[in-house]
Coordinates of C-alpha atoms and ligand atoms in Angstrom, one line a residue:
M1 CA 0.0 0.0 -0.1
L2 CA 1.3 3.5 -1.1
M3 CA 1.3 5.9 1.9
T4 CA 0.2 9.6 1.1
P5 CA 2.7 12.3 2.2
K6 CA 0.1 13.2 5.0
E7 CA 0.1 9.6 6.1
Y8 CA 3.9 9.4 6.1
I9 CA 4.2 12.5 8.3
E10 CA 1.5 11.2 10.6
S11 CA 3.5 7.8 10.8
L12 CA 6.3 9.6 12.1
R13 CA 4.4 11.2 14.9
K14 CA 3.5 7.8 16.0
L15 CA 7.1 6.7 16.7
K16 CA 8.9 7.1 19.9
T17 CA 12.0 8.5 18.3
R18 CA 14.4 10.1 20.5
V19 CA 16.1 13.2 18.9
Y20 CA 18.6 15.6 20.6
M21 CA 19.6 18.9 19.2
F22 CA 21.4 21.9 20.7
G23 CA 21.9 20.0 23.9
E24 CA 18.3 19.4 24.4
K25 CA 15.7 16.6 23.8
I26 CA 13.4 17.7 21.0
D27 CA 9.9 16.1 21.7
N28 CA 7.7 17.4 18.8
W29 CA 10.7 17.0 16.2
V30 CA 8.1 16.6 13.4
D31 CA 7.1 20.2 13.6
N32 CA 10.4 21.6 14.5
P33 CA 11.3 24.3 12.1
I34 CA 14.9 23.2 11.7
I35 CA 13.9 19.5 11.0
R36 CA 10.6 19.9 9.0
P37 CA 12.1 20.9 5.7
S38 CA 13.9 17.7 5.5
I39 CA 10.7 15.7 6.4
N40 CA 9.0 17.5 3.5
S41 CA 11.8 16.3 1.1
V42 CA 11.1 12.6 2.2
A43 CA 7.4 13.3 1.8
M44 CA 7.8 14.3 -1.9
T45 CA 9.1 10.6 -2.5
Y46 CA 5.5 9.6 -1.3
A47 CA 3.7 12.4 -3.2
L48 CA 5.3 11.7 -6.6
A49 CA 4.6 8.0 -6.4
L50 CA 0.9 8.8 -6.2
D51 CA 1.0 11.2 -9.2
P52 CA -0.1 9.4 -12.3
K53 CA 2.4 11.3 -14.5
Y54 CA 5.3 9.6 -12.7
E55 CA 3.8 6.3 -12.1
D56 CA 6.3 4.4 -14.2
T57 CA 9.4 6.3 -12.6
M58 CA 8.2 6.2 -9.2
T59 CA 6.5 2.9 -8.6
A60 CA 7.4 -0.8 -9.4
T61 CA 5.8 -4.3 -9.0
S62 CA 7.1 -6.1 -5.8
M63 CA 8.9 -9.4 -6.8
F64 CA 7.6 -10.7 -3.5
T65 CA 3.9 -10.0 -3.6
G66 CA 3.2 -8.6 -7.1
D67 CA 1.7 -5.4 -5.5
K68 CA 2.4 -2.0 -6.6
I69 CA 5.2 -0.5 -4.4
N70 CA 7.2 2.8 -4.1
R71 CA 10.5 2.2 -6.2
F72 CA 12.4 3.2 -3.1
T73 CA 11.4 -0.2 -1.7
H74 CA 12.3 -2.3 -4.8
I75 CA 14.8 -5.0 -5.6
H76 CA 16.1 -4.1 -9.1
Q77 CA 14.9 -6.7 -11.3
S78 CA 16.6 -5.5 -14.7
A79 CA 18.9 -3.0 -16.1
E80 CA 15.9 -1.1 -17.1
D81 CA 14.9 -1.0 -13.2
L82 CA 18.4 0.4 -12.6
V83 CA 18.0 3.1 -15.2
K84 CA 14.4 4.0 -13.8
K85 CA 16.0 4.4 -10.3
V86 CA 18.4 7.0 -11.6
K87 CA 15.5 8.8 -13.5
M88 CA 13.5 8.8 -10.4
Q89 CA 16.5 10.4 -8.3
R90 CA 16.9 13.1 -10.9
L91 CA 13.2 13.9 -10.8
L92 CA 13.3 14.2 -6.9
G93 CA 16.4 16.2 -7.1
Q94 CA 14.5 18.6 -9.4
K95 CA 11.4 18.8 -7.2
T96 CA 13.4 19.4 -4.0
A97 CA 16.6 20.9 -4.7
A98 CA 17.8 19.0 -1.5
C99 CA 18.6 15.6 -0.4
F100 CA 15.6 13.6 -0.1
Q101 CA 17.0 10.9 2.0
R102 CA 15.4 7.7 0.9
C103 CA 18.3 6.4 -1.5
V104 CA 20.4 5.0 1.3
G105 CA 17.8 2.5 2.4
M106 CA 16.9 1.4 -1.2
D107 CA 20.8 1.0 -2.0
A108 CA 21.0 -0.9 1.4
F109 CA 18.2 -3.4 0.5
N110 CA 19.6 -4.3 -2.7
A111 CA 23.2 -4.8 -1.3
V112 CA 21.9 -6.8 1.7
Y113 CA 19.6 -9.0 -0.6
S114 CA 22.5 -10.4 -2.7
T115 CA 25.0 -10.6 0.1
T116 CA 22.6 -12.5 2.5
Y117 CA 22.0 -14.8 -0.3
E118 CA 25.6 -15.6 -0.7
I119 CA 26.3 -15.9 3.0
D120 CA 23.6 -18.5 3.6
A121 CA 24.8 -20.5 0.4
K122 CA 28.1 -20.8 2.2
Y123 CA 27.1 -21.2 6.0
K124 CA 23.5 -22.5 5.7
T125 CA 22.4 -19.7 7.6
H126 CA 18.7 -17.8 7.3
Y127 CA 19.8 -14.3 6.6
H128 CA 18.2 -14.1 3.2
E129 CA 14.7 -15.3 4.3
N130 CA 15.1 -12.8 7.3
F131 CA 15.8 -10.0 5.0
R132 CA 13.1 -11.2 2.6
K133 CA 10.4 -11.1 5.4
F134 CA 11.7 -7.7 6.6
L135 CA 11.5 -6.3 3.1
I136 CA 8.1 -7.4 2.3
M137 CA 7.0 -5.7 5.5
V138 CA 8.6 -2.5 4.5
Q139 CA 7.0 -2.6 0.8
Q140 CA 3.6 -3.4 2.3
H141 CA 3.7 -0.4 4.8
D142 CA 5.8 1.7 2.4
L143 CA 8.5 2.5 5.0
T144 CA 11.4 4.7 4.9
V145 CA 14.6 2.9 6.0
D146 CA 17.9 4.5 6.9
G147 CA 21.2 2.7 5.1
A148 CA 23.4 3.1 8.2
M149 CA 27.0 2.2 7.2
T150 CA 29.4 4.8 8.3
D151 CA 30.9 4.0 11.9
P152 CA 32.8 6.8 13.6
K153 CA 35.9 4.9 13.1
G154 CA 38.1 6.4 15.6
D155 CA 41.9 6.0 14.6
R156 CA 41.6 5.3 10.9
S157 CA 45.0 3.5 10.8
K158 CA 43.4 0.7 13.2
A159 CA 40.9 -2.2 12.4
P160 CA 37.9 -2.5 14.7
H161 CA 39.5 -4.9 17.2
E162 CA 42.4 -2.6 17.5
Q163 CA 40.5 0.6 18.5
K164 CA 41.0 1.7 22.2
D165 CA 37.2 2.1 22.3
P166 CA 35.4 -1.0 20.9
D167 CA 32.3 1.4 20.3
M168 CA 34.2 3.1 17.4
F169 CA 32.5 0.3 15.2
V170 CA 29.1 -1.0 15.7
H171 CA 29.6 -4.5 17.7
V172 CA 28.0 -7.3 19.5
V173 CA 28.2 -7.3 23.4
E174 CA 26.1 -10.2 24.1
R175 CA 24.8 -13.1 22.2
R176 CA 21.7 -14.7 23.5
P177 CA 19.5 -17.5 22.1
D178 CA 16.9 -15.1 20.7
G179 CA 19.2 -12.5 19.4
I180 CA 22.1 -10.1 20.1
V181 CA 22.8 -7.0 21.9
V182 CA 24.7 -4.3 20.1
C183 CA 26.6 -1.0 20.9
G184 CA 28.3 1.7 18.9
A185 CA 27.0 4.5 16.6
K186 CA 26.7 5.3 12.8
A187 CA 27.9 8.8 12.0
H188 CA 26.3 11.3 9.2
Q189 CA 23.1 9.4 8.8
T190 CA 21.0 10.9 6.0
G191 CA 17.4 11.0 7.1
S192 CA 17.9 8.7 9.9
I193 CA 15.3 10.7 12.2
N194 CA 12.7 10.7 9.3
S195 CA 13.0 6.9 8.8
H196 CA 10.9 4.1 10.3
W197 CA 13.5 1.5 10.5
H198 CA 17.4 1.4 10.0
I199 CA 19.5 -1.2 8.3
F200 CA 23.0 -1.4 10.0
M201 CA 25.9 -2.6 7.7
P202 CA 29.7 -2.9 8.4
T203 CA 31.6 0.0 7.0
I204 CA 34.8 -1.9 5.9
A205 CA 36.2 -5.1 5.0
M206 CA 37.1 -7.2 8.0
K207 CA 39.3 -10.1 9.2
K208 CA 38.8 -12.9 11.7
E209 CA 39.6 -10.8 14.7
D210 CA 36.9 -8.3 13.6
A211 CA 34.2 -11.1 13.6
D212 CA 32.2 -9.2 16.6
W213 CA 32.1 -6.2 14.3
A214 CA 30.9 -7.8 11.1
L215 CA 27.2 -7.3 11.7
S216 CA 24.0 -6.3 9.7
F217 CA 20.7 -6.1 10.9
A218 CA 17.4 -4.0 10.8
C219 CA 16.3 -2.0 13.8
P220 CA 13.3 0.2 14.3
T221 CA 14.2 3.8 14.7
D222 CA 12.4 4.1 18.2
A223 CA 14.0 0.9 19.5
E224 CA 14.8 0.8 23.1
G225 CA 18.6 2.3 23.6
L226 CA 18.5 3.9 20.1
Y227 CA 18.9 7.8 19.8
M228 CA 20.1 10.5 17.6
I229 CA 21.9 13.6 17.9
Y230 CA 21.1 16.1 15.0
G231 CA 23.8 17.3 12.8
R232 CA 23.7 21.1 12.3
Q233 CA 24.0 22.6 8.9
S234 CA 25.3 25.8 7.7
C235 CA 22.8 28.7 8.2
D236 CA 20.3 26.2 9.9
T237 CA 19.1 28.9 12.6
R238 CA 17.9 31.1 9.9
K239 CA 14.9 28.6 10.1
L240 CA 13.9 30.0 13.4
E241 CA 13.9 33.6 12.2
D242 CA 10.7 33.7 10.3
C243 CA 12.4 34.9 7.2
P244 CA 11.5 32.4 4.4
I245 CA 13.2 34.5 1.6
D246 CA 16.5 34.3 3.7
L247 CA 16.3 30.5 3.7
G248 CA 16.6 30.3 -0.1
N249 CA 14.7 27.1 0.0
A250 CA 12.2 27.2 2.7
K251 CA 10.3 24.1 2.0
F252 CA 12.9 21.3 1.4
G253 CA 16.2 20.3 3.0
G254 CA 18.3 17.4 3.9
Q255 CA 19.3 15.8 7.2
E256 CA 22.2 14.0 8.9
A257 CA 22.5 12.8 12.3
L258 CA 24.7 10.8 14.8
V259 CA 22.8 7.5 15.5
V260 CA 23.7 5.7 18.8
L261 CA 23.0 2.3 19.9
D262 CA 23.4 1.9 23.5
H263 CA 22.8 -1.9 24.3
V264 CA 20.0 -2.3 21.6
F265 CA 18.6 -6.0 21.6
I266 CA 18.2 -7.2 17.9
P267 CA 15.8 -10.4 17.6
N268 CA 17.2 -13.2 15.4
E269 CA 14.7 -12.5 12.7
Y270 CA 16.3 -9.0 12.1
I271 CA 19.8 -10.3 11.7
F272 CA 21.4 -10.4 8.2
M273 CA 25.0 -10.9 9.2
N274 CA 26.5 -12.0 12.6
G275 CA 30.2 -12.7 12.5
E276 CA 30.7 -13.8 8.8
Y277 CA 33.4 -11.4 8.5
E278 CA 34.6 -12.3 5.1
F279 CA 31.4 -11.1 3.7
A280 CA 31.7 -7.5 5.3
G281 CA 33.8 -6.3 2.2
M282 CA 31.2 -7.7 -0.2
L283 CA 28.3 -5.8 1.6
V284 CA 30.4 -2.6 1.7
E285 CA 31.5 -2.8 -1.9
R286 CA 27.8 -3.6 -3.2
F287 CA 26.2 -0.9 -1.1
A288 CA 28.9 1.8 -2.2
G289 CA 28.4 0.7 -5.8
Y290 CA 24.6 1.2 -5.7
H291 CA 25.2 4.5 -3.8
R292 CA 27.7 5.7 -6.2
Q293 CA 25.2 5.2 -9.0
S294 CA 22.7 7.0 -7.0
Y295 CA 24.6 10.3 -7.1
G296 CA 24.5 10.2 -10.9
G297 CA 20.6 10.9 -10.5
C298 CA 20.0 12.9 -7.3
K299 CA 22.9 15.3 -7.6
V300 CA 22.1 15.8 -11.3
G301 CA 18.5 16.7 -10.4
V302 CA 19.8 19.3 -7.8
G303 CA 22.3 20.6 -10.5
D304 CA 19.4 21.1 -13.0
V305 CA 17.6 23.6 -10.5
L306 CA 20.9 25.2 -9.7
I307 CA 21.8 25.7 -13.4
G308 CA 18.3 27.2 -13.8
A309 CA 18.7 29.6 -10.9
A310 CA 22.1 30.9 -12.2
A311 CA 20.3 31.4 -15.7
L312 CA 17.7 33.3 -13.7
A313 CA 20.3 35.4 -11.8
A314 CA 21.8 36.4 -15.2
E315 CA 18.5 37.3 -16.8
Y316 CA 17.7 39.4 -13.6
N317 CA 21.0 41.1 -13.8
G318 CA 20.7 41.9 -17.4
V319 CA 23.6 39.8 -18.7
E320 CA 22.0 36.6 -20.1
K321 CA 23.0 37.6 -23.8
A322 CA 26.6 37.9 -23.0
S323 CA 28.7 35.1 -24.7
H324 CA 30.7 34.2 -21.7
I325 CA 27.4 33.8 -19.6
K326 CA 26.0 31.5 -22.1
D327 CA 29.3 29.5 -22.3
K328 CA 29.3 29.0 -18.4
L329 CA 25.6 27.8 -18.5
I330 CA 26.8 25.5 -21.5
E331 CA 29.7 24.4 -19.2
M332 CA 27.5 23.7 -16.3
T333 CA 25.0 21.7 -18.5
H334 CA 28.0 19.7 -20.0
L335 CA 29.4 18.7 -16.5
N336 CA 25.8 18.0 -15.1
E337 CA 24.9 15.7 -18.2
T338 CA 28.2 13.9 -17.9
L339 CA 27.3 12.9 -14.3
Y340 CA 23.8 11.6 -15.6
S341 CA 25.5 9.7 -18.5
C342 CA 27.7 8.0 -15.9
G343 CA 24.6 7.2 -13.7
I344 CA 22.7 5.9 -16.7
A345 CA 25.9 4.0 -18.2
C346 CA 26.5 2.1 -14.9
S347 CA 22.8 1.0 -15.0
C348 CA 22.5 -0.1 -18.5
E349 CA 25.6 -2.2 -17.9
G350 CA 24.1 -3.7 -14.9
C351 CA 24.1 -7.4 -14.6
P352 CA 22.3 -10.1 -12.2
T353 CA 23.9 -11.3 -9.0
K354 CA 23.8 -15.0 -7.8
A355 CA 20.6 -13.9 -5.9
G356 CA 19.0 -12.7 -9.2
N357 CA 18.6 -9.0 -8.4
Y358 CA 20.4 -6.6 -10.7
Q359 CA 23.7 -4.8 -9.7
I360 CA 25.3 -1.8 -11.4
D361 CA 28.6 -2.1 -13.3
L362 CA 31.0 -1.3 -10.5
L363 CA 33.7 0.3 -12.5
L364 CA 31.3 2.7 -14.1
A365 CA 29.6 3.4 -10.8
N366 CA 32.8 4.4 -9.3
V367 CA 33.7 6.5 -12.2
C368 CA 30.5 8.1 -11.8
K369 CA 31.0 9.0 -8.2
Q370 CA 34.6 10.0 -8.8
N371 CA 33.2 12.6 -11.2
V372 CA 30.7 13.6 -8.6
T373 CA 33.6 14.4 -6.2
R374 CA 34.5 17.1 -8.7
F375 CA 31.8 18.3 -11.0
P376 CA 29.4 19.8 -8.7
Y377 CA 32.3 22.0 -7.2
E378 CA 33.0 23.4 -10.6
I379 CA 29.3 23.8 -11.3
V380 CA 28.9 25.9 -7.9
R381 CA 32.1 28.0 -9.0
L382 CA 30.3 28.9 -12.2
A383 CA 27.0 29.7 -10.6
E384 CA 28.7 32.0 -8.1
D385 CA 30.5 33.6 -10.9
I386 CA 27.4 34.3 -12.7
A387 CA 25.4 35.3 -9.5
G388 CA 27.6 38.1 -8.5
G389 CA 28.8 39.0 -5.0
L390 CA 25.4 40.0 -3.8
M391 CA 24.6 36.2 -3.2
V392 CA 26.7 36.5 0.1
T393 CA 26.5 40.2 1.0
M394 CA 22.7 41.1 0.7
P395 CA 21.0 42.4 3.7
S396 CA 18.2 40.4 5.5
E397 CA 14.5 39.9 4.4
K398 CA 13.7 42.0 7.4
D399 CA 15.8 44.9 5.9
F400 CA 13.9 44.7 2.6
H401 CA 10.6 45.0 4.6
S402 CA 11.5 47.4 7.1
D403 CA 9.5 50.7 7.5
L404 CA 12.1 52.4 9.5
P405 CA 13.0 55.8 8.1
V406 CA 16.8 56.2 7.3
A407 CA 17.2 58.7 4.5
K408 CA 17.1 62.3 4.5
D409 CA 14.2 62.3 2.3
G410 CA 12.3 59.8 4.7
S411 CA 12.9 56.9 2.7
T412 CA 12.8 53.6 4.8
I413 CA 15.5 50.9 4.9
G414 CA 13.2 48.8 2.8
E415 CA 12.9 51.5 0.1
I416 CA 16.8 52.0 0.2
C417 CA 17.3 48.3 -0.2
N418 CA 14.9 48.0 -3.0
K419 CA 16.4 50.9 -4.8
Y420 CA 20.0 49.8 -4.6
F421 CA 19.5 46.1 -5.2
A422 CA 17.2 46.6 -8.3
A423 CA 18.7 45.6 -11.6
R424 CA 16.5 45.2 -14.7
D425 CA 13.5 47.5 -14.8
D426 CA 11.0 44.6 -15.5
I427 CA 12.1 42.5 -12.6
P428 CA 11.0 42.9 -9.1
T429 CA 13.7 43.3 -6.6
E430 CA 12.2 40.7 -4.5
D431 CA 12.7 38.2 -7.2
R432 CA 16.4 38.9 -7.5
E433 CA 16.7 38.7 -3.7
R434 CA 14.8 35.3 -3.8
I435 CA 17.1 33.7 -6.6
L436 CA 20.4 34.9 -5.1
R437 CA 19.4 33.5 -1.7
F438 CA 18.5 30.4 -3.5
L439 CA 21.8 30.4 -4.9
E440 CA 23.3 31.0 -1.4
N441 CA 21.6 28.0 0.0
M442 CA 22.8 25.6 -2.8
C443 CA 26.3 26.9 -2.9
L444 CA 27.3 27.4 0.7
G445 CA 24.1 27.2 2.9
A446 CA 22.2 24.2 4.1
A447 CA 21.7 22.6 0.8
A448 CA 25.4 22.7 0.0
V449 CA 25.7 19.9 2.7
G450 CA 24.0 17.8 0.3
Y451 CA 25.1 19.3 -3.1
R452 CA 28.8 19.8 -2.2
T453 CA 30.3 18.0 0.8
E454 CA 28.1 15.0 0.3
S455 CA 29.1 14.8 -3.2
L456 CA 32.6 14.5 -2.0
H457 CA 32.5 12.1 1.0
G458 CA 28.9 10.6 0.6
A459 CA 29.3 6.9 -0.5
G460 CA 32.9 7.1 0.4
S461 CA 35.6 9.8 -0.1
P462 CA 37.3 10.1 -3.4
Q463 CA 40.1 7.7 -2.6
A464 CA 37.6 4.9 -1.9
Q465 CA 36.6 5.1 -5.6
R466 CA 40.2 5.1 -6.8
I467 CA 40.9 2.0 -5.0
M468 CA 37.9 0.3 -6.8
I469 CA 38.6 1.9 -10.1
A470 CA 42.3 0.3 -9.7
R471 CA 40.9 -2.9 -8.8
Q472 CA 38.2 -3.1 -11.7
G473 CA 40.2 -1.2 -14.4
N474 CA 42.0 -4.4 -15.5
I475 CA 45.3 -2.9 -16.6
E476 CA 46.7 -6.4 -17.4
A477 CA 44.1 -6.9 -20.3
K478 CA 44.9 -3.3 -21.6
K479 CA 48.5 -4.2 -21.6
E480 CA 47.8 -7.3 -23.7
M481 CA 45.7 -5.2 -26.1
A482 CA 48.8 -2.9 -26.6
K483 CA 51.3 -5.7 -26.9
E484 CA 49.2 -7.6 -29.6
I485 CA 48.9 -4.6 -31.8
A486 CA 52.5 -3.5 -31.3
G487 CA 53.6 -7.0 -32.0
I488 CA 55.3 -7.6 -28.7
T489 CA 55.5 -11.5 -27.7
H490 CA 58.2 -11.1 -25.0
I491 CA 56.9 -11.6 -21.5
S492 CA 58.7 -9.2 -19.1
D493 CA 59.9 -10.3 -15.6
T494 CA 57.2 -7.9 -14.1
E495 CA 54.4 -9.8 -16.0
K496 CA 55.8 -13.1 -15.0
K497 CA 55.4 -12.1 -11.4
S498 CA 52.0 -10.7 -11.7
Ligands
FAD1 C1 26.2 14.8 3.9 C2 26.7 13.4 4.1 C3 25.7 12.5 4.1 C4 26.0 11.1 4.4 N1 25.1 10.0 4.5 C5 25.3 8.9 4.9 C6 24.5 7.8 5.2 O1 23.2 8.2 5.2 N2 24.8 6.7 5.6 C7 26.0 6.4 5.9 O2 26.3 5.2 6.3 N3 27.1 7.2 5.6 C8 26.8 8.5 5.2 N4 27.8 9.5 5.0 C9 29.2 9.1 5.3 C10 30.2 9.0 4.2 O3 30.1 7.6 3.6 C11 31.6 9.3 5.0 O4 31.7 10.8 5.1 C12 32.7 8.8 3.9 O5 32.6 7.3 4.0 C13 34.0 9.2 4.6 O6 34.0 8.8 6.1 P1 34.5 10.0 7.0 O7 33.5 11.1 6.9 O8 34.4 9.3 8.4 O9 36.0 10.6 6.7 P2 37.2 10.0 6.8 O10 37.2 8.5 6.7 O11 37.8 10.5 8.2 O12 38.1 10.4 5.6 C14 38.8 11.7 5.6 C15 40.1 11.7 4.7 O13 41.0 10.7 5.2 C16 41.0 9.5 4.3 N5 41.2 8.3 4.9 C17 40.3 7.7 5.9 N6 40.8 6.5 6.4 C18 41.9 6.3 5.8 C19 42.9 5.4 6.0 N7 42.7 4.1 6.6 N8 44.1 5.5 5.0 C20 44.2 6.5 4.3 N9 43.3 7.5 4.2 C21 42.3 7.5 4.9 C22 40.0 9.6 3.3 O14 40.2 9.1 2.0 C23 39.6 11.3 3.3 O15 40.6 11.7 2.4 C24 27.5 10.8 4.8 C25 28.4 11.8 4.6 C26 28.0 12.9 4.4 C27 29.1 14.2 4.3

């Protein structure tokens, strides 16, 4: 059953989610002005799924029940499904200009689905069946699930078992006949507070000594012992000022939090990995692969809106016909569409896993994300170039509306602001104010968390992709191609050793 946006928001109120922000417990977090825009972004994933115009993109057929489900809860059945996923993400980026948070869960579903199948094949465990039942419940209730991978990690040079504080990675502290008790935390969790459930996964490949840290399981967001500490964003307290124009994007936003597990009990039926350390790397690689594909959709949709905003700023300034402005918009479009091409390419080249669901081409997905670590920065630089300095020096909305006389002729602060910040005659100054604030929000305000730094570190920092590109790039095969055409038959000592 598909939930309406209203039902989704009401469903959050029914949870006993524990949220802390600015050193205080936030009881009515659903209506909190700092948190609410992020809830609106997730609600859009529900709204579009009910819009007949987007039905094909936003919904799918459950492989388990045959029911119509939100694509965010789908197990990809074909390369076409993978392509539709990217299109859905671009659409949502266009509709929210923010992170809509539901991708991490979808990417976790698909990675856990195939990994549990392979663990069971080796150990005769029942993780795949556990996961299947869990996912049917998610699909039937149209739930939002956080994909929780990144541990705090402590000293990065040390493995989980080598850390001074074992909680630096989520781990088992007690094994019971009916389940496990876990401790630790996950950092930077996108949309965690707005999720009904969490799927926890390991964050790195592990060795035998790390077996107690090699865990995957599902847990309700309001489970006993689980709480969140809200991550603040640039300019977040502007949301408390009742100045919607100053927010740039008053409706939508992203969300990250520290999720803490303080002796949380996980019943056996929700466990998907429990000590099978040699599969930790597989799960990480698969989740990261899907998530790196995701960025070829979501960031592109946000990029579309950013390019549109830059074009409007140019028009409002009266420079839209200048050749360098046109060229900068072309460059921004070229970069944005290159990201999309990578997202589509790694989807089209997708192939089935042993479990039968479709996985992206790992090399192309990593190339996609590597580009995402760079191109949005250049797109933002060009947007700031086009916008002009006013996007960071403009007085507040309150000044634009102020009746306080300030000039010798009795003009108010508002009139002075509207006089000096006017540009083209036919454009209301308020429209210019709005679009420049919008650009500020996306380039270096709250939305920049999702568009810039998440582009860099989300789904793994740039070096993580380079390691995968090195692994998947098959340099040996390329050397053979060169040798064959160049007529080289000799095998060097290096080649003999490799
Ligand atoms: C906005 C945002 C949203 C996110 N959402 C989610 C989410 O929903 N779910 C989730 O699980 N995660 C999420 N993440 C986490 C993301 O995956 C991590 O930020 C990323 O993996 C990098 O980890 P880190 O931030 O701990 O940085 P670090 O690991 O500290 O990396 C910092 C630098 O150190 C380097 N480095 C780290 N370790 C080593 C090492 N051992 N050897 C050499 N160099 C090293 C890195 O390459 C990088 O250059 C999100 C992150 C952001 C910024």
